Amino acid sequence: MAKKRVFSGIQPTGQIHLGNYLGAVKNWVDSQDEYENIFCVVNSHAITTTQDPKELKEKTYELAGMLLACGIDVEKSNLFIQSEIDEHPALAWILDCNIPMGEMNRMTQFKDKSSKNAKNVNVGLFNYPALMAADILLYQSDGVPVGEDQKQHLELSRNVAMKFNRDFGECFKIPEPLIPKVGARVMGLDDPSVKMSKSAKGNNHAIFLLDSPEEILKKFKKATTDSHNAIIFDETRAGVYNLLSIYEVFTHKSREMIENEFAHKGYGEFKIAVAEVVIEALRPIQEEYLRLSTEKGYIQKVLRAGADKVRPLAKATYQKAKDLVGLV
Ligand code: ATP
Ligand code: LTN
């Protein structure tokens, strides 16, 4: 039986953090054997917010290197850069003409990002979900492994695909969201009421995958908890719940085992234990990243090969969509 195809993307907008890793990248890596995989560094999405052009190019290759270091295996997965395939923005235009204004207006990420970035609220930022839908639909993807924050965008992708198929004829596969049970929404260490984010300010907000063991320990020690003392999985206690969930994904222990383990311990000891599992999990990734950083030529070669491999799929879908809407 043919494997199902998954597609996912990540923006080269800054260093990747524990939220990106647990919500998305770790799942891409862990299920590489199960699916046919297409992963994309979505640099065209990145320019919806202000970027330094030279830095953006560097960050694009650095992120690709980081994905390889995390365990994306190019024998099993296609990895490429979004801007290398012209059909992404081209299909986004056709989709644009089929997305009701009212639906686009409901996107909470736009509201969130435009309020944080009031100096540069541009049409591309508003239109971001159409480009994301094009990414996914071009490859006839069955599934899209993402964190919980992308649910609404995926719903829009599904809606526009269904509407297009209905109005013009069968063209797109309807993709399913693949959201992990644990780790889909890692919260900020300094403020567990907001999701961990690349763009948030504050030294103590996020654990970046390249943080040193000392930094990781320091950040966890300072993590916001509460004035209770029971270390149990209680969603109403966001800080402790967040730390427990991080511990759960990395140790693969059951919740019961974890609660027993910390039954007679204080927050101090608990935070150190969480920091230690994270440090150990990130160590091999950091070592591999360092090794790959001397192999820029290899990374570029891999990305070019990835784009060449998937381009025919993108072209075929785009040609079909173009034909169906009457473009010559
Ligand atoms: P940020 O908001 O952190 O600046 P972003 O939302 O622009 O970043 P991307 O880098 O484009 O994020 O996201 C890559 C993947 O990481 C997506 O699948 C997204 O759902 C996931 N992700 C981002 N933040 C978190 C989080 N705090 N917890 C779990 N998953 C997350
Ligand atoms: N919007 C996503 C990144 C993204 C993406 C995609 C994810 C762009 N295109 C296609 C999955 C599939 C985000 O995480 N901010």
mmCIF file of C-alpha atoms and ligand atoms in Angstrom:
data_model
loop_
_atom_site.group_PDB
_atom_site.id
_atom_site.type_symbol
_atom_site.label_atom_id
_atom_site.label_comp_id
_atom_site.label_asym_id
_atom_site.label_seq_id
_atom_site.Cartn_x
_atom_site.Cartn_y
_atom_site.Cartn_z
ATOM 1 C CA MET A 1 0.000 0.000 0.000
ATOM 2 C CA ALA A 2 1.325 3.457 -0.893
ATOM 3 C CA LYS A 3 2.446 5.545 2.044
ATOM 4 C CA LYS A 4 0.469 8.634 2.907
ATOM 5 C CA ARG A 5 2.172 11.911 2.110
ATOM 6 C CA VAL A 6 2.849 14.573 4.732
ATOM 7 C CA PHE A 7 3.877 18.161 4.128
ATOM 8 C CA SER A 8 5.000 20.704 6.687
ATOM 9 C CA GLY A 9 6.886 23.973 6.864
ATOM 10 C CA ILE A 10 8.857 26.123 9.255
ATOM 11 C CA GLN A 11 9.871 29.765 8.951
ATOM 12 C CA PRO A 12 13.508 30.893 9.056
ATOM 13 C CA THR A 13 12.593 33.821 11.283
ATOM 14 C CA GLY A 14 14.891 33.118 14.205
ATOM 15 C CA GLN A 15 16.351 30.349 16.279
ATOM 16 C CA ILE A 16 14.119 27.337 16.656
ATOM 17 C CA HIS A 17 12.861 26.632 20.142
ATOM 18 C CA LEU A 18 11.474 23.780 22.186
ATOM 19 C CA GLY A 19 7.919 24.605 21.028
ATOM 20 C CA ASN A 20 8.833 24.286 17.340
ATOM 21 C CA TYR A 21 10.703 21.095 18.128
ATOM 22 C CA LEU A 22 8.030 19.337 20.195
ATOM 23 C CA GLY A 23 5.041 20.707 18.276
ATOM 24 C CA ALA A 24 6.436 19.964 14.838
ATOM 25 C CA VAL A 25 10.006 18.939 14.033
ATOM 26 C CA LYS A 26 10.335 15.987 16.453
ATOM 27 C CA ASN A 27 7.187 14.478 14.979
ATOM 28 C CA TRP A 28 8.463 14.934 11.438
ATOM 29 C CA VAL A 29 11.593 13.054 12.443
ATOM 30 C CA ASP A 30 9.851 10.317 14.423
ATOM 31 C CA SER A 31 7.390 9.422 11.674
ATOM 32 C CA GLN A 32 9.713 9.534 8.664
ATOM 33 C CA ASP A 33 9.343 5.799 8.045
ATOM 34 C CA GLU A 34 5.588 5.873 8.209
ATOM 35 C CA TYR A 35 5.015 8.555 5.546
ATOM 36 C CA GLU A 36 6.278 9.973 2.297
ATOM 37 C CA ASN A 37 7.687 13.242 3.606
ATOM 38 C CA ILE A 38 8.012 16.751 2.200
ATOM 39 C CA PHE A 39 9.440 19.418 4.506
ATOM 40 C CA CYS A 40 9.956 23.008 3.548
ATOM 41 C CA VAL A 41 11.809 26.038 4.886
ATOM 42 C CA VAL A 42 9.096 28.621 4.234
ATOM 43 C CA ASN A 43 11.229 31.692 3.553
ATOM 44 C CA SER A 44 8.515 33.410 1.496
ATOM 45 C CA HIS A 45 6.307 33.340 4.593
ATOM 46 C CA ALA A 46 9.141 34.898 6.581
ATOM 47 C CA ILE A 47 9.074 38.146 4.558
ATOM 48 C CA THR A 48 5.547 38.869 5.830
ATOM 49 C CA THR A 49 7.418 40.379 8.789
ATOM 50 C CA THR A 50 10.451 42.672 8.519
ATOM 51 C CA GLN A 51 13.671 40.762 7.767
ATOM 52 C CA ASP A 52 17.222 41.791 7.058
ATOM 53 C CA PRO A 53 17.821 40.393 3.513
ATOM 54 C CA LYS A 54 21.368 39.162 4.110
ATOM 55 C CA GLU A 55 20.432 37.608 7.429
ATOM 56 C CA LEU A 56 17.362 35.942 5.951
ATOM 57 C CA LYS A 57 19.504 34.070 3.434
ATOM 58 C CA GLU A 58 21.848 32.926 6.204
ATOM 59 C CA LYS A 59 19.006 31.898 8.486
ATOM 60 C CA THR A 60 17.388 29.910 5.679
ATOM 61 C CA TYR A 61 20.439 27.666 5.328
ATOM 62 C CA GLU A 62 21.013 27.554 9.092
ATOM 63 C CA LEU A 63 17.475 26.334 9.653
ATOM 64 C CA ALA A 64 17.895 23.665 6.980
ATOM 65 C CA GLY A 65 21.082 22.565 8.785
ATOM 66 C CA MET A 66 19.204 22.480 12.059
ATOM 67 C CA LEU A 67 16.464 20.290 10.582
ATOM 68 C CA LEU A 68 19.101 17.844 9.349
ATOM 69 C CA ALA A 69 20.754 17.936 12.790
ATOM 70 C CA CYS A 70 17.391 17.145 14.408
ATOM 71 C CA GLY A 71 17.283 13.967 12.344
ATOM 72 C CA ILE A 72 15.572 14.741 9.046
ATOM 73 C CA ASP A 73 17.069 12.030 6.874
ATOM 74 C CA VAL A 74 17.269 13.008 3.210
ATOM 75 C CA GLU A 75 17.097 9.362 2.173
ATOM 76 C CA LYS A 76 13.583 9.307 3.612
ATOM 77 C CA SER A 77 12.411 12.904 3.341
ATOM 78 C CA ASN A 78 12.472 15.715 0.803
ATOM 79 C CA LEU A 79 13.711 18.983 2.218
ATOM 80 C CA PHE A 80 13.630 22.172 0.148
ATOM 81 C CA ILE A 81 13.342 25.962 0.228
ATOM 82 C CA GLN A 82 9.927 27.390 -0.602
ATOM 83 C CA SER A 83 11.210 30.217 -2.845
ATOM 84 C CA GLU A 84 12.872 27.670 -5.163
ATOM 85 C CA ILE A 85 9.486 26.592 -6.483
ATOM 86 C CA ASP A 86 7.542 29.343 -8.254
ATOM 87 C CA GLU A 87 4.273 27.459 -8.158
ATOM 88 C CA HIS A 88 3.781 28.294 -4.444
ATOM 89 C CA PRO A 89 2.931 31.991 -4.915
ATOM 90 C CA ALA A 90 1.315 31.224 -8.276
ATOM 91 C CA LEU A 91 -1.177 28.794 -6.754
ATOM 92 C CA ALA A 92 -1.680 31.118 -3.782
ATOM 93 C CA TRP A 93 -3.065 33.684 -6.245
ATOM 94 C CA ILE A 94 -5.639 31.258 -7.634
ATOM 95 C CA LEU A 95 -6.606 30.290 -4.077
ATOM 96 C CA ASP A 96 -6.849 33.962 -3.104
ATOM 97 C CA CYS A 97 -9.553 34.364 -5.672
ATOM 98 C CA ASN A 98 -11.482 31.571 -3.966
ATOM 99 C CA ILE A 99 -11.178 32.485 -0.294
ATOM 100 C CA PRO A 100 -14.036 34.575 1.058
ATOM 101 C CA MET A 101 -12.826 37.799 2.655
ATOM 102 C CA GLY A 102 -14.906 36.989 5.745
ATOM 103 C CA GLU A 103 -13.047 33.726 6.343
ATOM 104 C CA MET A 104 -9.608 35.330 5.956
ATOM 105 C CA ASN A 105 -10.703 38.096 8.320
ATOM 106 C CA ARG A 106 -11.228 35.580 11.115
ATOM 107 C CA MET A 107 -7.589 34.408 11.279
ATOM 108 C CA THR A 108 -6.348 34.962 14.816
ATOM 109 C CA GLN A 109 -2.633 34.749 13.910
ATOM 110 C CA PHE A 110 -3.012 37.820 11.692
ATOM 111 C CA LYS A 111 -4.657 39.743 14.524
ATOM 112 C CA ASP A 112 -1.962 38.629 16.922
ATOM 113 C CA LYS A 113 1.002 39.310 14.614
ATOM 114 C CA SER A 114 -0.323 42.638 13.343
ATOM 115 C CA SER A 115 -0.924 43.920 16.859
ATOM 116 C CA LYS A 116 2.653 42.961 17.821
ATOM 117 C CA ASN A 117 4.078 44.471 14.657
ATOM 118 C CA ALA A 118 2.016 47.616 14.122
ATOM 119 C CA LYS A 119 4.689 49.324 11.983
ATOM 120 C CA ASN A 120 4.517 46.743 9.223
ATOM 121 C CA VAL A 121 1.009 45.381 8.780
ATOM 122 C CA ASN A 122 1.176 44.391 5.112
ATOM 123 C CA VAL A 123 -1.078 42.558 2.663
ATOM 124 C CA GLY A 124 1.270 39.550 2.626
ATOM 125 C CA LEU A 125 0.801 39.061 6.360
ATOM 126 C CA PHE A 126 -2.953 39.126 5.883
ATOM 127 C CA ASN A 127 -2.646 36.717 2.980
ATOM 128 C CA TYR A 128 -0.236 34.354 4.725
ATOM 129 C CA PRO A 129 -2.804 31.525 5.074
ATOM 130 C CA ALA A 130 -3.401 31.414 1.286
ATOM 131 C CA LEU A 131 0.305 30.807 0.671
ATOM 132 C CA MET A 132 0.291 28.159 3.380
ATOM 133 C CA ALA A 133 -2.724 26.477 1.745
ATOM 134 C CA ALA A 134 -0.855 26.534 -1.594
ATOM 135 C CA ASP A 135 2.189 24.881 0.040
ATOM 136 C CA ILE A 136 0.071 22.017 1.264
ATOM 137 C CA LEU A 137 -2.320 21.576 -1.680
ATOM 138 C CA LEU A 138 0.373 21.677 -4.405
ATOM 139 C CA TYR A 139 1.732 18.344 -3.179
ATOM 140 C CA GLN A 140 -1.621 16.570 -2.740
ATOM 141 C CA SER A 141 -0.702 16.113 0.923
ATOM 142 C CA ASP A 142 -2.689 13.691 3.088
ATOM 143 C CA GLY A 143 -1.471 15.056 6.409
ATOM 144 C CA VAL A 144 0.130 18.151 7.883
ATOM 145 C CA PRO A 145 2.113 17.696 11.129
ATOM 146 C CA VAL A 146 2.001 21.019 13.012
ATOM 147 C CA GLY A 147 1.537 22.511 16.464
ATOM 148 C CA GLU A 148 -1.891 23.469 17.734
ATOM 149 C CA ASP A 149 -1.535 27.135 16.774
ATOM 150 C CA GLN A 150 -1.804 26.175 13.077
ATOM 151 C CA LYS A 151 -5.208 24.484 13.387
ATOM 152 C CA GLN A 152 -7.164 27.471 12.108
ATOM 153 C CA HIS A 153 -4.897 27.879 9.076
ATOM 154 C CA LEU A 154 -5.328 24.219 8.245
ATOM 155 C CA GLU A 155 -9.072 24.528 8.467
ATOM 156 C CA LEU A 156 -8.873 27.352 5.917
ATOM 157 C CA SER A 157 -6.687 25.174 3.644
ATOM 158 C CA ARG A 158 -9.256 22.392 3.790
ATOM 159 C CA ASN A 159 -12.140 24.781 3.139
ATOM 160 C CA VAL A 160 -10.590 26.391 0.095
ATOM 161 C CA ALA A 161 -9.646 22.970 -1.320
ATOM 162 C CA MET A 162 -13.206 21.660 -0.880
ATOM 163 C CA LYS A 163 -14.732 24.791 -2.359
ATOM 164 C CA PHE A 164 -12.374 24.694 -5.344
ATOM 165 C CA ASN A 165 -13.087 21.003 -6.017
ATOM 166 C CA ARG A 166 -16.816 21.706 -5.832
ATOM 167 C CA ASP A 167 -16.775 24.799 -8.025
ATOM 168 C CA PHE A 168 -14.280 23.757 -10.717
ATOM 169 C CA GLY A 169 -13.835 19.963 -10.496
ATOM 170 C CA GLU A 170 -11.608 17.588 -8.543
ATOM 171 C CA CYS A 171 -8.130 19.071 -8.123
ATOM 172 C CA PHE A 172 -6.873 18.914 -4.532
ATOM 173 C CA LYS A 173 -6.618 16.253 -1.861
ATOM 174 C CA ILE A 174 -8.182 17.404 1.434
ATOM 175 C CA PRO A 175 -5.370 17.390 4.050
ATOM 176 C CA GLU A 176 -5.773 16.248 7.659
ATOM 177 C CA PRO A 177 -4.061 18.042 10.555
ATOM 178 C CA LEU A 178 -1.613 15.843 12.500
ATOM 179 C CA ILE A 179 -1.272 17.452 15.918
ATOM 180 C CA PRO A 180 0.688 15.647 18.662
ATOM 181 C CA LYS A 181 -1.073 14.610 21.905
ATOM 182 C CA VAL A 182 1.672 16.079 24.064
ATOM 183 C CA GLY A 183 3.848 19.043 23.088
ATOM 184 C CA ALA A 184 1.378 20.636 20.645
ATOM 185 C CA ARG A 185 1.436 23.852 22.650
ATOM 186 C CA VAL A 186 4.567 24.474 24.671
ATOM 187 C CA MET A 187 4.146 27.578 26.811
ATOM 188 C CA GLY A 188 6.615 30.351 27.631
ATOM 189 C CA LEU A 189 8.775 29.566 30.661
ATOM 190 C CA ASP A 190 8.489 33.122 31.957
ATOM 191 C CA ASP A 191 4.749 33.329 31.250
ATOM 192 C CA PRO A 192 2.918 30.004 30.919
ATOM 193 C CA SER A 193 -0.237 31.763 29.758
ATOM 194 C CA VAL A 194 1.286 32.428 26.298
ATOM 195 C CA LYS A 195 2.758 29.983 23.779
ATOM 196 C CA MET A 196 6.513 29.780 23.535
ATOM 197 C CA SER A 197 7.430 31.939 20.561
ATOM 198 C CA LYS A 198 10.508 32.997 18.604
ATOM 199 C CA SER A 199 9.439 36.574 18.569
ATOM 200 C CA ALA A 200 8.650 37.062 22.288
ATOM 201 C CA LYS A 201 11.010 39.301 24.228
ATOM 202 C CA GLY A 202 12.704 38.299 27.467
ATOM 203 C CA ASN A 203 15.733 36.123 28.197
ATOM 204 C CA ASN A 204 13.766 33.581 30.085
ATOM 205 C CA HIS A 205 10.953 32.948 27.667
ATOM 206 C CA ALA A 206 12.141 30.164 25.364
ATOM 207 C CA ILE A 207 14.615 27.309 25.311
ATOM 208 C CA PHE A 208 16.428 27.464 21.978
ATOM 209 C CA LEU A 209 17.815 24.257 20.547
ATOM 210 C CA LEU A 210 21.307 25.715 20.557
ATOM 211 C CA ASP A 211 21.220 26.943 24.174
ATOM 212 C CA SER A 212 24.154 25.733 26.284
ATOM 213 C CA PRO A 213 23.496 23.308 29.177
ATOM 214 C CA GLU A 214 24.129 26.193 31.624
ATOM 215 C CA GLU A 215 21.579 28.418 29.892
ATOM 216 C CA ILE A 216 19.005 25.643 29.804
ATOM 217 C CA LEU A 217 19.457 24.926 33.514
ATOM 218 C CA LYS A 218 19.262 28.611 34.381
ATOM 219 C CA LYS A 219 16.078 29.122 32.361
ATOM 220 C CA PHE A 220 14.311 26.121 33.894
ATOM 221 C CA LYS A 221 15.347 27.138 37.409
ATOM 222 C CA LYS A 222 13.720 30.524 36.823
ATOM 223 C CA ALA A 223 10.593 29.103 35.176
ATOM 224 C CA THR A 224 7.357 30.525 36.536
ATOM 225 C CA THR A 225 5.368 27.998 38.578
ATOM 226 C CA ASP A 226 2.864 28.712 41.361
ATOM 227 C CA SER A 227 2.468 28.748 45.121
ATOM 228 C CA HIS A 228 1.082 25.193 45.429
ATOM 229 C CA ASN A 229 3.478 22.361 45.965
ATOM 230 C CA ALA A 230 1.947 19.206 44.473
ATOM 231 C CA ILE A 231 3.715 18.213 41.245
ATOM 232 C CA ILE A 232 0.755 16.766 39.364
ATOM 233 C CA PHE A 233 -0.713 17.073 35.850
ATOM 234 C CA ASP A 234 -3.324 19.760 36.450
ATOM 235 C CA GLU A 235 -4.071 21.898 33.394
ATOM 236 C CA THR A 236 -5.284 24.759 35.535
ATOM 237 C CA ARG A 237 -1.744 25.147 36.866
ATOM 238 C CA ALA A 238 -0.161 26.166 33.574
ATOM 239 C CA GLY A 239 3.480 26.530 34.673
ATOM 240 C CA VAL A 240 3.832 23.146 36.376
ATOM 241 C CA TYR A 241 1.724 21.467 33.684
ATOM 242 C CA ASN A 242 4.017 22.853 30.972
ATOM 243 C CA LEU A 243 7.161 21.566 32.705
ATOM 244 C CA LEU A 244 5.573 18.169 33.351
ATOM 245 C CA SER A 245 4.533 17.875 29.707
ATOM 246 C CA ILE A 246 8.073 18.651 28.542
ATOM 247 C CA TYR A 247 9.364 15.965 30.912
ATOM 248 C CA GLU A 248 6.706 13.534 29.657
ATOM 249 C CA VAL A 249 7.618 13.832 25.944
ATOM 250 C CA PHE A 250 11.321 13.436 26.506
ATOM 251 C CA THR A 251 11.192 10.569 29.025
ATOM 252 C CA HIS A 252 8.244 8.655 27.485
ATOM 253 C CA LYS A 253 7.169 7.835 31.061
ATOM 254 C CA SER A 254 3.481 7.587 31.978
ATOM 255 C CA ARG A 255 1.867 10.454 33.854
ATOM 256 C CA GLU A 256 1.359 8.213 36.852
ATOM 257 C CA MET A 257 5.036 7.266 36.966
ATOM 258 C CA ILE A 258 6.043 10.904 36.702
ATOM 259 C CA GLU A 259 3.709 12.019 39.488
ATOM 260 C CA ASN A 260 5.057 9.223 41.728
ATOM 261 C CA GLU A 261 8.616 10.172 40.933
ATOM 262 C CA PHE A 262 8.035 13.752 42.147
ATOM 263 C CA ALA A 263 5.538 12.984 44.917
ATOM 264 C CA HIS A 264 7.913 13.923 47.717
ATOM 265 C CA LYS A 265 10.062 16.437 45.898
ATOM 266 C CA GLY A 266 10.045 20.218 45.736
ATOM 267 C CA TYR A 267 9.938 22.514 42.715
ATOM 268 C CA GLY A 268 13.710 23.081 42.886
ATOM 269 C CA GLU A 269 14.556 19.421 42.354
ATOM 270 C CA PHE A 270 11.760 18.998 39.808
ATOM 271 C CA LYS A 271 13.018 21.875 37.643
ATOM 272 C CA ILE A 272 16.552 20.477 37.635
ATOM 273 C CA ALA A 273 15.226 17.070 36.542
ATOM 274 C CA VAL A 274 13.325 18.647 33.641
ATOM 275 C CA ALA A 275 16.390 20.671 32.624
ATOM 276 C CA GLU A 276 18.547 17.535 32.656
ATOM 277 C CA VAL A 277 16.338 15.545 30.284
ATOM 278 C CA VAL A 278 16.180 18.504 27.904
ATOM 279 C CA ILE A 279 19.960 19.002 28.016
ATOM 280 C CA GLU A 280 20.527 15.318 27.244
ATOM 281 C CA ALA A 281 17.990 15.301 24.404
ATOM 282 C CA LEU A 282 19.502 18.395 22.797
ATOM 283 C CA ARG A 283 23.135 17.331 23.154
ATOM 284 C CA PRO A 284 23.318 15.086 20.046
ATOM 285 C CA ILE A 285 21.393 17.656 17.998
ATOM 286 C CA GLN A 286 23.845 20.389 18.986
ATOM 287 C CA GLU A 287 26.839 18.179 18.170
ATOM 288 C CA GLU A 288 25.468 17.304 14.764
ATOM 289 C CA TYR A 289 24.601 20.952 14.054
ATOM 290 C CA LEU A 290 28.159 21.951 14.826
ATOM 291 C CA ARG A 291 29.506 19.270 12.511
ATOM 292 C CA LEU A 292 27.139 20.285 9.689
ATOM 293 C CA SER A 293 28.017 23.956 10.039
ATOM 294 C CA THR A 294 31.272 23.198 8.218
ATOM 295 C CA GLU A 295 29.354 21.503 5.394
ATOM 296 C CA LYS A 296 27.461 24.383 3.794
ATOM 297 C CA GLY A 297 28.022 22.971 0.297
ATOM 298 C CA TYR A 298 26.410 19.702 1.319
ATOM 299 C CA ILE A 299 23.357 21.466 2.760
ATOM 300 C CA GLN A 300 22.871 23.474 -0.434
ATOM 301 C CA LYS A 301 23.193 20.331 -2.541
ATOM 302 C CA VAL A 302 20.602 18.496 -0.449
ATOM 303 C CA LEU A 303 18.154 21.411 -0.688
ATOM 304 C CA ARG A 304 18.542 21.698 -4.453
ATOM 305 C CA ALA A 305 18.002 17.958 -4.879
ATOM 306 C CA GLY A 306 14.906 18.174 -2.643
ATOM 307 C CA ALA A 307 13.422 20.952 -4.773
ATOM 308 C CA ASP A 308 14.183 19.109 -8.021
ATOM 309 C CA LYS A 309 12.492 16.002 -6.708
ATOM 310 C CA VAL A 310 9.216 17.658 -5.657
ATOM 311 C CA ARG A 311 8.936 20.305 -8.418
ATOM 312 C CA PRO A 312 7.143 17.988 -10.894
ATOM 313 C CA LEU A 313 4.400 17.358 -8.301
ATOM 314 C CA ALA A 314 3.933 21.094 -7.780
ATOM 315 C CA LYS A 315 3.883 21.764 -11.520
ATOM 316 C CA ALA A 316 1.301 19.051 -12.176
ATOM 317 C CA THR A 317 -1.130 20.356 -9.547
ATOM 318 C CA TYR A 318 -0.644 23.952 -10.602
ATOM 319 C CA GLN A 319 -1.254 23.157 -14.283
ATOM 320 C CA LYS A 320 -4.446 21.366 -13.362
ATOM 321 C CA ALA A 321 -5.721 24.231 -11.178
ATOM 322 C CA LYS A 322 -4.829 26.759 -13.898
ATOM 323 C CA ASP A 323 -6.660 24.768 -16.526
ATOM 324 C CA LEU A 324 -9.736 24.246 -14.345
ATOM 325 C CA VAL A 325 -10.183 27.980 -13.698
ATOM 326 C CA GLY A 326 -9.703 28.804 -17.397
ATOM 327 C CA LEU A 327 -6.198 30.277 -17.412
ATOM 328 C CA VAL A 328 -4.268 29.449 -20.588
HETATM 329 P P1 ATP B 1 6.818 31.921 16.565
HETATM 330 O O1 ATP B 1 5.372 32.252 16.764
HETATM 331 O O2 ATP B 1 7.376 31.013 17.596
HETATM 332 O O3 ATP B 1 7.672 33.133 16.249
HETATM 333 P P2 ATP B 1 5.902 30.727 14.269
HETATM 334 O O4 ATP B 1 4.534 30.508 14.822
HETATM 335 O O5 ATP B 1 6.142 31.687 13.214
HETATM 336 O O6 ATP B 1 6.958 31.024 15.347
HETATM 337 P P3 ATP B 1 7.034 28.555 12.763
HETATM 338 O O7 ATP B 1 8.485 28.558 12.940
HETATM 339 O O8 ATP B 1 6.516 28.912 11.459
HETATM 340 O O9 ATP B 1 6.356 29.308 13.958
HETATM 341 O O10 ATP B 1 6.418 27.204 13.255
HETATM 342 C C1 ATP B 1 6.911 25.948 12.969
HETATM 343 C C2 ATP B 1 6.089 24.914 13.695
HETATM 344 O O11 ATP B 1 6.238 25.043 15.102
HETATM 345 C C3 ATP B 1 4.573 24.993 13.439
HETATM 346 O O12 ATP B 1 4.112 23.681 13.182
HETATM 347 C C4 ATP B 1 4.001 25.509 14.724
HETATM 348 O O13 ATP B 1 2.699 25.015 14.964
HETATM 349 C C5 ATP B 1 4.972 24.955 15.737
HETATM 350 N N1 ATP B 1 5.008 25.744 16.977
HETATM 351 C C6 ATP B 1 5.359 27.060 17.112
HETATM 352 N N2 ATP B 1 5.317 27.437 18.412
HETATM 353 C C7 ATP B 1 4.931 26.341 19.130
HETATM 354 C C8 ATP B 1 4.711 26.076 20.526
HETATM 355 N N3 ATP B 1 4.896 27.014 21.443
HETATM 356 N N4 ATP B 1 4.322 24.839 20.888
HETATM 357 C C9 ATP B 1 4.154 23.859 19.966
HETATM 358 N N5 ATP B 1 4.331 24.041 18.647
HETATM 359 C C10 ATP B 1 4.721 25.255 18.212
HETATM 360 N N1 LTN B 2 2.308 28.812 9.161
HETATM 361 C C1 LTN B 2 3.214 27.837 9.645
HETATM 362 C C2 LTN B 2 4.394 27.588 8.761
HETATM 363 C C3 LTN B 2 3.940 27.008 7.474
HETATM 364 C C4 LTN B 2 3.402 25.703 7.286
HETATM 365 C C5 LTN B 2 3.107 25.612 5.892
HETATM 366 C C6 LTN B 2 3.131 24.643 8.132
HETATM 367 C C7 LTN B 2 3.954 27.612 6.253
HETATM 368 N N2 LTN B 2 3.468 26.760 5.303
HETATM 369 C C8 LTN B 2 2.543 24.457 5.358
HETATM 370 C C9 LTN B 2 2.566 23.492 7.577
HETATM 371 C C10 LTN B 2 2.281 23.403 6.221
HETATM 372 C C11 LTN B 2 3.674 28.270 11.028
HETATM 373 O O1 LTN B 2 4.018 27.459 11.757
HETATM 374 N N3 LTN B 2 3.674 29.502 11.385
#
